[in-house]
Short mmCIF file of C-alpha atoms in Angstrom, two decimals:
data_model
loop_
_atom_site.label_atom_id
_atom_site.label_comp_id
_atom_site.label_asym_id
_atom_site.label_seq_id
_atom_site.Cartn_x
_atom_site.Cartn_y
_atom_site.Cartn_z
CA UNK A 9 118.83 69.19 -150.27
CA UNK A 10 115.00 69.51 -150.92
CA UNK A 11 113.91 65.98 -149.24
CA UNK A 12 110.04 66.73 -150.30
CA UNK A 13 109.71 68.33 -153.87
CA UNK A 14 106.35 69.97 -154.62
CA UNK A 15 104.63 71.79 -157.62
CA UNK A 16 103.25 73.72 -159.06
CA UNK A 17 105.01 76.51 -156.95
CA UNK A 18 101.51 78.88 -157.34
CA UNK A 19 97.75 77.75 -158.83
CA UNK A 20 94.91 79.62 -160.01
CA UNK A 21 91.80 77.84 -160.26
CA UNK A 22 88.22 79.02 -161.13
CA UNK A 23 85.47 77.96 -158.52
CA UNK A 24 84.06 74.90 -158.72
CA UNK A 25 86.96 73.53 -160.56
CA UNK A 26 89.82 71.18 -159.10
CA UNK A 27 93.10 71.78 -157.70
CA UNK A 28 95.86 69.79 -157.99
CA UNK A 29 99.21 69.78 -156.09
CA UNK A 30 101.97 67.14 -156.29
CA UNK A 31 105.02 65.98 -154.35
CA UNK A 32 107.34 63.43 -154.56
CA UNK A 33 110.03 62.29 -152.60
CA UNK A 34 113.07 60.03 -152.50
CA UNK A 35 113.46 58.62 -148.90
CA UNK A 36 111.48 55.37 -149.02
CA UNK A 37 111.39 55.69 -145.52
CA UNK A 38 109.20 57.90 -144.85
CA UNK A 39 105.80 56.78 -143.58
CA UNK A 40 103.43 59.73 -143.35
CA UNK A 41 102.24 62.38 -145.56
CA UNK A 42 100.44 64.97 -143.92
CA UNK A 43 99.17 68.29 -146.27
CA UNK A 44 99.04 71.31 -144.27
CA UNK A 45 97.18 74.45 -144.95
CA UNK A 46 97.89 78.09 -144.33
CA UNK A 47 96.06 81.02 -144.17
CA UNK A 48 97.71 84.46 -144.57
CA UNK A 49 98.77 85.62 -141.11
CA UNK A 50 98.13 82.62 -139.85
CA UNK A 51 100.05 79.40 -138.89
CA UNK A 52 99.54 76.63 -140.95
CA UNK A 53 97.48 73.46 -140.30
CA UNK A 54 96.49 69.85 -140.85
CA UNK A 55 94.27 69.23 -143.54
CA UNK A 56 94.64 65.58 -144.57
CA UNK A 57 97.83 62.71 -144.43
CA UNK A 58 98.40 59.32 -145.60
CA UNK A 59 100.01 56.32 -145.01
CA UNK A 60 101.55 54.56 -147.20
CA UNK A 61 100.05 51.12 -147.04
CA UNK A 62 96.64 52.81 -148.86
CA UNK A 63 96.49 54.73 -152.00
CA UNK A 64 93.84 56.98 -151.74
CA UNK A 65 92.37 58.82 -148.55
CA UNK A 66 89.33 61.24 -148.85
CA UNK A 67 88.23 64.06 -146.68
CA UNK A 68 84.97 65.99 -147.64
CA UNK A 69 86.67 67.91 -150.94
CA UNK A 70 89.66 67.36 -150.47
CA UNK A 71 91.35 63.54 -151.38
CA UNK A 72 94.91 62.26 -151.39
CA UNK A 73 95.84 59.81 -154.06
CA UNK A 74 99.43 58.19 -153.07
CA UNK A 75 101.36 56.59 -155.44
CA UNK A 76 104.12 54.15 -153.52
CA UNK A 77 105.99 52.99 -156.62
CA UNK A 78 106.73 56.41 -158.24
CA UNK A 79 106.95 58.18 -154.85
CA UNK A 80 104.38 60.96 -155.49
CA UNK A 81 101.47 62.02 -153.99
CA UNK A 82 99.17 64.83 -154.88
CA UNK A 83 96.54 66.58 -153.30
CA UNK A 84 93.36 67.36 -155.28
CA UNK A 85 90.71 69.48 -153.96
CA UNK A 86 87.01 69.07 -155.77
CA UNK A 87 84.65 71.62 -156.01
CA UNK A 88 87.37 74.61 -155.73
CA UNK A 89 85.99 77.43 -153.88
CA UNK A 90 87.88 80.94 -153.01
CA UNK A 91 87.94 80.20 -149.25
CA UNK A 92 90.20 77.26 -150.30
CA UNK A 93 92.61 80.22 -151.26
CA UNK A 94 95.82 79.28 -149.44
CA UNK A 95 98.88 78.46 -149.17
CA UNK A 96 99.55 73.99 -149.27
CA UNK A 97 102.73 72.52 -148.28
CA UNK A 98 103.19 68.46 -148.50
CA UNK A 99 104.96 67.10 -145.95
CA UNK A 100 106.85 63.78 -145.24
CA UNK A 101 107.86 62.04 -141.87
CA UNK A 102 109.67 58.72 -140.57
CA UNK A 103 108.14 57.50 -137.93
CA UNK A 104 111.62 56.90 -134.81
CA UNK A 105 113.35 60.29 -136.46
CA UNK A 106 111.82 63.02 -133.19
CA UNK A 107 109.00 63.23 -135.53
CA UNK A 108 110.89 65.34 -137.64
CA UNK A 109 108.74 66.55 -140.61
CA UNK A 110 110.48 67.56 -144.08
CA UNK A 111 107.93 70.27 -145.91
CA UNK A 112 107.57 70.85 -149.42
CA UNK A 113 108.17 74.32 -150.83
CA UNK A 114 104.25 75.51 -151.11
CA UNK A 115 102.02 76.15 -153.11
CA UNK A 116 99.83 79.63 -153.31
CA UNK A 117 95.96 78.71 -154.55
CA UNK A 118 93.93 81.13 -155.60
CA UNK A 119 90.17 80.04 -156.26
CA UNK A 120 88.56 82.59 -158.74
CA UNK A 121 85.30 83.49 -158.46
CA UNK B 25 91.38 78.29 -125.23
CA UNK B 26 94.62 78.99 -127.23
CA UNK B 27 96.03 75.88 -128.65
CA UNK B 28 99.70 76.84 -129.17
CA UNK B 29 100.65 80.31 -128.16
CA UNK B 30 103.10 82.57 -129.03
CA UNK B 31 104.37 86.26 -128.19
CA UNK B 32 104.63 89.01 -129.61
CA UNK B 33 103.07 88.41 -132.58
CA UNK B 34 105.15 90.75 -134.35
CA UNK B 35 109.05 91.77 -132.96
CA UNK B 36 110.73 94.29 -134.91
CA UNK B 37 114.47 94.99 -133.98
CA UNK B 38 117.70 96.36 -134.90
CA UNK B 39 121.35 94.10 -135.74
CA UNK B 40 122.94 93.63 -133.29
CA UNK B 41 120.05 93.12 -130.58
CA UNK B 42 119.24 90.08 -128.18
CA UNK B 43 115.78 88.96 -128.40
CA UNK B 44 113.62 85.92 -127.42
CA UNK B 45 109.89 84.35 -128.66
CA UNK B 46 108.26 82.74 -126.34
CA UNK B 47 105.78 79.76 -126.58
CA UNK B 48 102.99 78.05 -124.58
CA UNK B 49 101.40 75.12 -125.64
CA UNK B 50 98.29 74.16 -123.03
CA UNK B 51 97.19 70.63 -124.68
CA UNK B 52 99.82 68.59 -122.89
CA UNK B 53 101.67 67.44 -125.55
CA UNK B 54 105.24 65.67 -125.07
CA UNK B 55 107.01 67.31 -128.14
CA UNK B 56 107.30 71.05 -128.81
CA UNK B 57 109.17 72.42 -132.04
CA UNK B 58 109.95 75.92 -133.44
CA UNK B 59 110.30 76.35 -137.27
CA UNK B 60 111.70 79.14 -139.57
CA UNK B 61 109.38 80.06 -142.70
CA UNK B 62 111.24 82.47 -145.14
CA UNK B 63 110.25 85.20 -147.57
CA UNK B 64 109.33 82.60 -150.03
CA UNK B 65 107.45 80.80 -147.31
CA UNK B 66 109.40 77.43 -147.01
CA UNK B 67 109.43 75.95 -143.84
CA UNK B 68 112.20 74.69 -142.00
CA UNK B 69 112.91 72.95 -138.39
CA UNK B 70 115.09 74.54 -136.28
CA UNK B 71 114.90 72.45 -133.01
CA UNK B 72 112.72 69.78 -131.37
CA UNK B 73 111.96 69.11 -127.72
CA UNK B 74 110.53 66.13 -126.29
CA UNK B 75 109.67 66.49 -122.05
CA UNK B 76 112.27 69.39 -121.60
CA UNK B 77 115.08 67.72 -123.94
CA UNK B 78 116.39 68.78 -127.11
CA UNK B 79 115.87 65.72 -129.55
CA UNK B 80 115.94 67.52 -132.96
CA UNK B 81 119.19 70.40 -133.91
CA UNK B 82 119.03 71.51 -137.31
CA UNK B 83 121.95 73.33 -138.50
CA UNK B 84 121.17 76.90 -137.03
CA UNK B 85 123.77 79.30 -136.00
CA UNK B 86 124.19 79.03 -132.27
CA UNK B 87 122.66 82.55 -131.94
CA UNK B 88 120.07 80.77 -131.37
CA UNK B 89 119.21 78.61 -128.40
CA UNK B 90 116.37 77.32 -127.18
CA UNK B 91 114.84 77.18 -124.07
CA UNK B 92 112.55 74.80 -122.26
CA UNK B 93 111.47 75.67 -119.06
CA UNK B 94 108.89 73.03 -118.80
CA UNK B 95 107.02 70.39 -121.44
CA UNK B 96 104.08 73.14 -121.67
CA UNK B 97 107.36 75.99 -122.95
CA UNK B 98 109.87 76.33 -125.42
CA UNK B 99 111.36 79.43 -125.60
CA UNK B 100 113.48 80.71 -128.33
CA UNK B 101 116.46 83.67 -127.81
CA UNK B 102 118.19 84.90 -130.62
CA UNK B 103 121.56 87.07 -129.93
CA UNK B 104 123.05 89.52 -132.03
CA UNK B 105 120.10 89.85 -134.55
CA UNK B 106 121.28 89.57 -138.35
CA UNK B 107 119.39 90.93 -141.28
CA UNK B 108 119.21 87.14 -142.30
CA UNK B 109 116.70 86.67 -138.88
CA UNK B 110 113.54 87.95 -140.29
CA UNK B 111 111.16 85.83 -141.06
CA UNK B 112 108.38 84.65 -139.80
CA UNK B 113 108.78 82.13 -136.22
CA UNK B 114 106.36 79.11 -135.51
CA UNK B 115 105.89 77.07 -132.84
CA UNK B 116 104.30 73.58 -132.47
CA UNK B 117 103.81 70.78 -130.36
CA UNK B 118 102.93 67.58 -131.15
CA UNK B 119 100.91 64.71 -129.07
CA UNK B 120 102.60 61.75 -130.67
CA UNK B 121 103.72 60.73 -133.70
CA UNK B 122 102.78 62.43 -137.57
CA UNK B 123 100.96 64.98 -135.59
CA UNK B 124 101.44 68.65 -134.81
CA UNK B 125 99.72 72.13 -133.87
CA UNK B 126 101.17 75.31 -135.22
CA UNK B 127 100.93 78.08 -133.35
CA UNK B 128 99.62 81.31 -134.93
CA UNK B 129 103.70 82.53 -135.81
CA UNK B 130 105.83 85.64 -134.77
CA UNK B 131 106.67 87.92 -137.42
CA UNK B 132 110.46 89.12 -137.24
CA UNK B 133 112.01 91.70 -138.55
CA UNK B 134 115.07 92.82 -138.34
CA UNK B 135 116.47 96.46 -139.74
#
């Protein structure tokens, strides 16, 4: 049972354009939604999370909007550029579970130049 | 400077064989993990340690079993290799809650 669901599965974006990648999730428990961000070869690491007493949170390019009521949350990255070119999971935790994240399936961006 | 470490980087093997992936995490976290991402790249927990004691058992065949030595180690030996096994191996650690380090991931394949 896929606890986090995430699309689209791969994303090809030119540069300078924006990426979007959504999840959404059915445990109203959770409380944190990191994204994570993998590099080929390489293991994969914290980009951005939420909470989900705000709806928005925004890093530099990259910004999570959080949407409480439909259970969704998406990650949008502005200003695309081909070093974004990765692979983005979503990820959901409850906070008393060992910390136990649930990932989303991925997503493989490719920024055109 | 190594945040979360992990050897070898790459292990290939035949069926049948024992092997084990170590990890060493040197930023004093509590919580160590180890992961399983497949072909397709999906991610799943295998086990969870917090100070030395398992908190977090996924369903994994008990060909596995994990080790930790210490809070800075979790080891991870895998008996009678399967086909199944390869994948790619990750470690992490986490200082405290919604937080953890990935180390750079051991490549496993089995023939």
């Amino acid at each position: 049972q896929q606890q986090v669901k995430q699309s689209p599965q791969s994303l090809i974006v030119q540069k300078g354009g924006i990426s979007i990648i959504n999840c959404a999730y059915e445990n109203t428990a959770f409380d944190y939604f990191p994204w994570y961000q993998q590099f080929p070869g390489k293991g994969p690491a914290l980009l951005i999370a939420i909470r989900p007493d705000v709806s928005e949170k925004k890093e530099g390019r990259f910004t999570i909007s959080f949407n409480k009521s439909a259970k969704q949350f998406s990650l949008h990255i502005m200003d695309s550029q081909p070093g974004d070119s990765a692979t983005y999971f979503c990820a959901a935790s409850i906070e008393g579970t060992g910390n136990q994240f649930y990932f989303g399936t991925g997503t493989s961006l490719t920024v055109i130049p | 400077d190594t945040a979360v470490s992990q050897t070898p980087k790459y292990l290939v093997t035949q069926m049948g064989n024992d092997k084990s992936i170590k990890c060493e995490q040197n930023l004093g976290h509590d919580t160590m993990y180890w992961y399983k991402q497949d072909s397709k790249k999906f991610l799943k927990i295998m086990f969870s340690y917090n100070n030395k004691e398992l908190i977090i058992n996924e369903t994994v065949p008990n060909r596995f079993s994990p080790k930790s030595p210490d809070k800075a180690h979790l080891n991870l030996h895998i008996n009678s290799l399967e086909l199944g096994d390869s994948a790619v191996y990750f470690c992490a650690s986490s200082p405290r809650l919604h937080e953890q380090y990935f180390g750079p991931g051991t490549r496993l394949t089995v023939t």
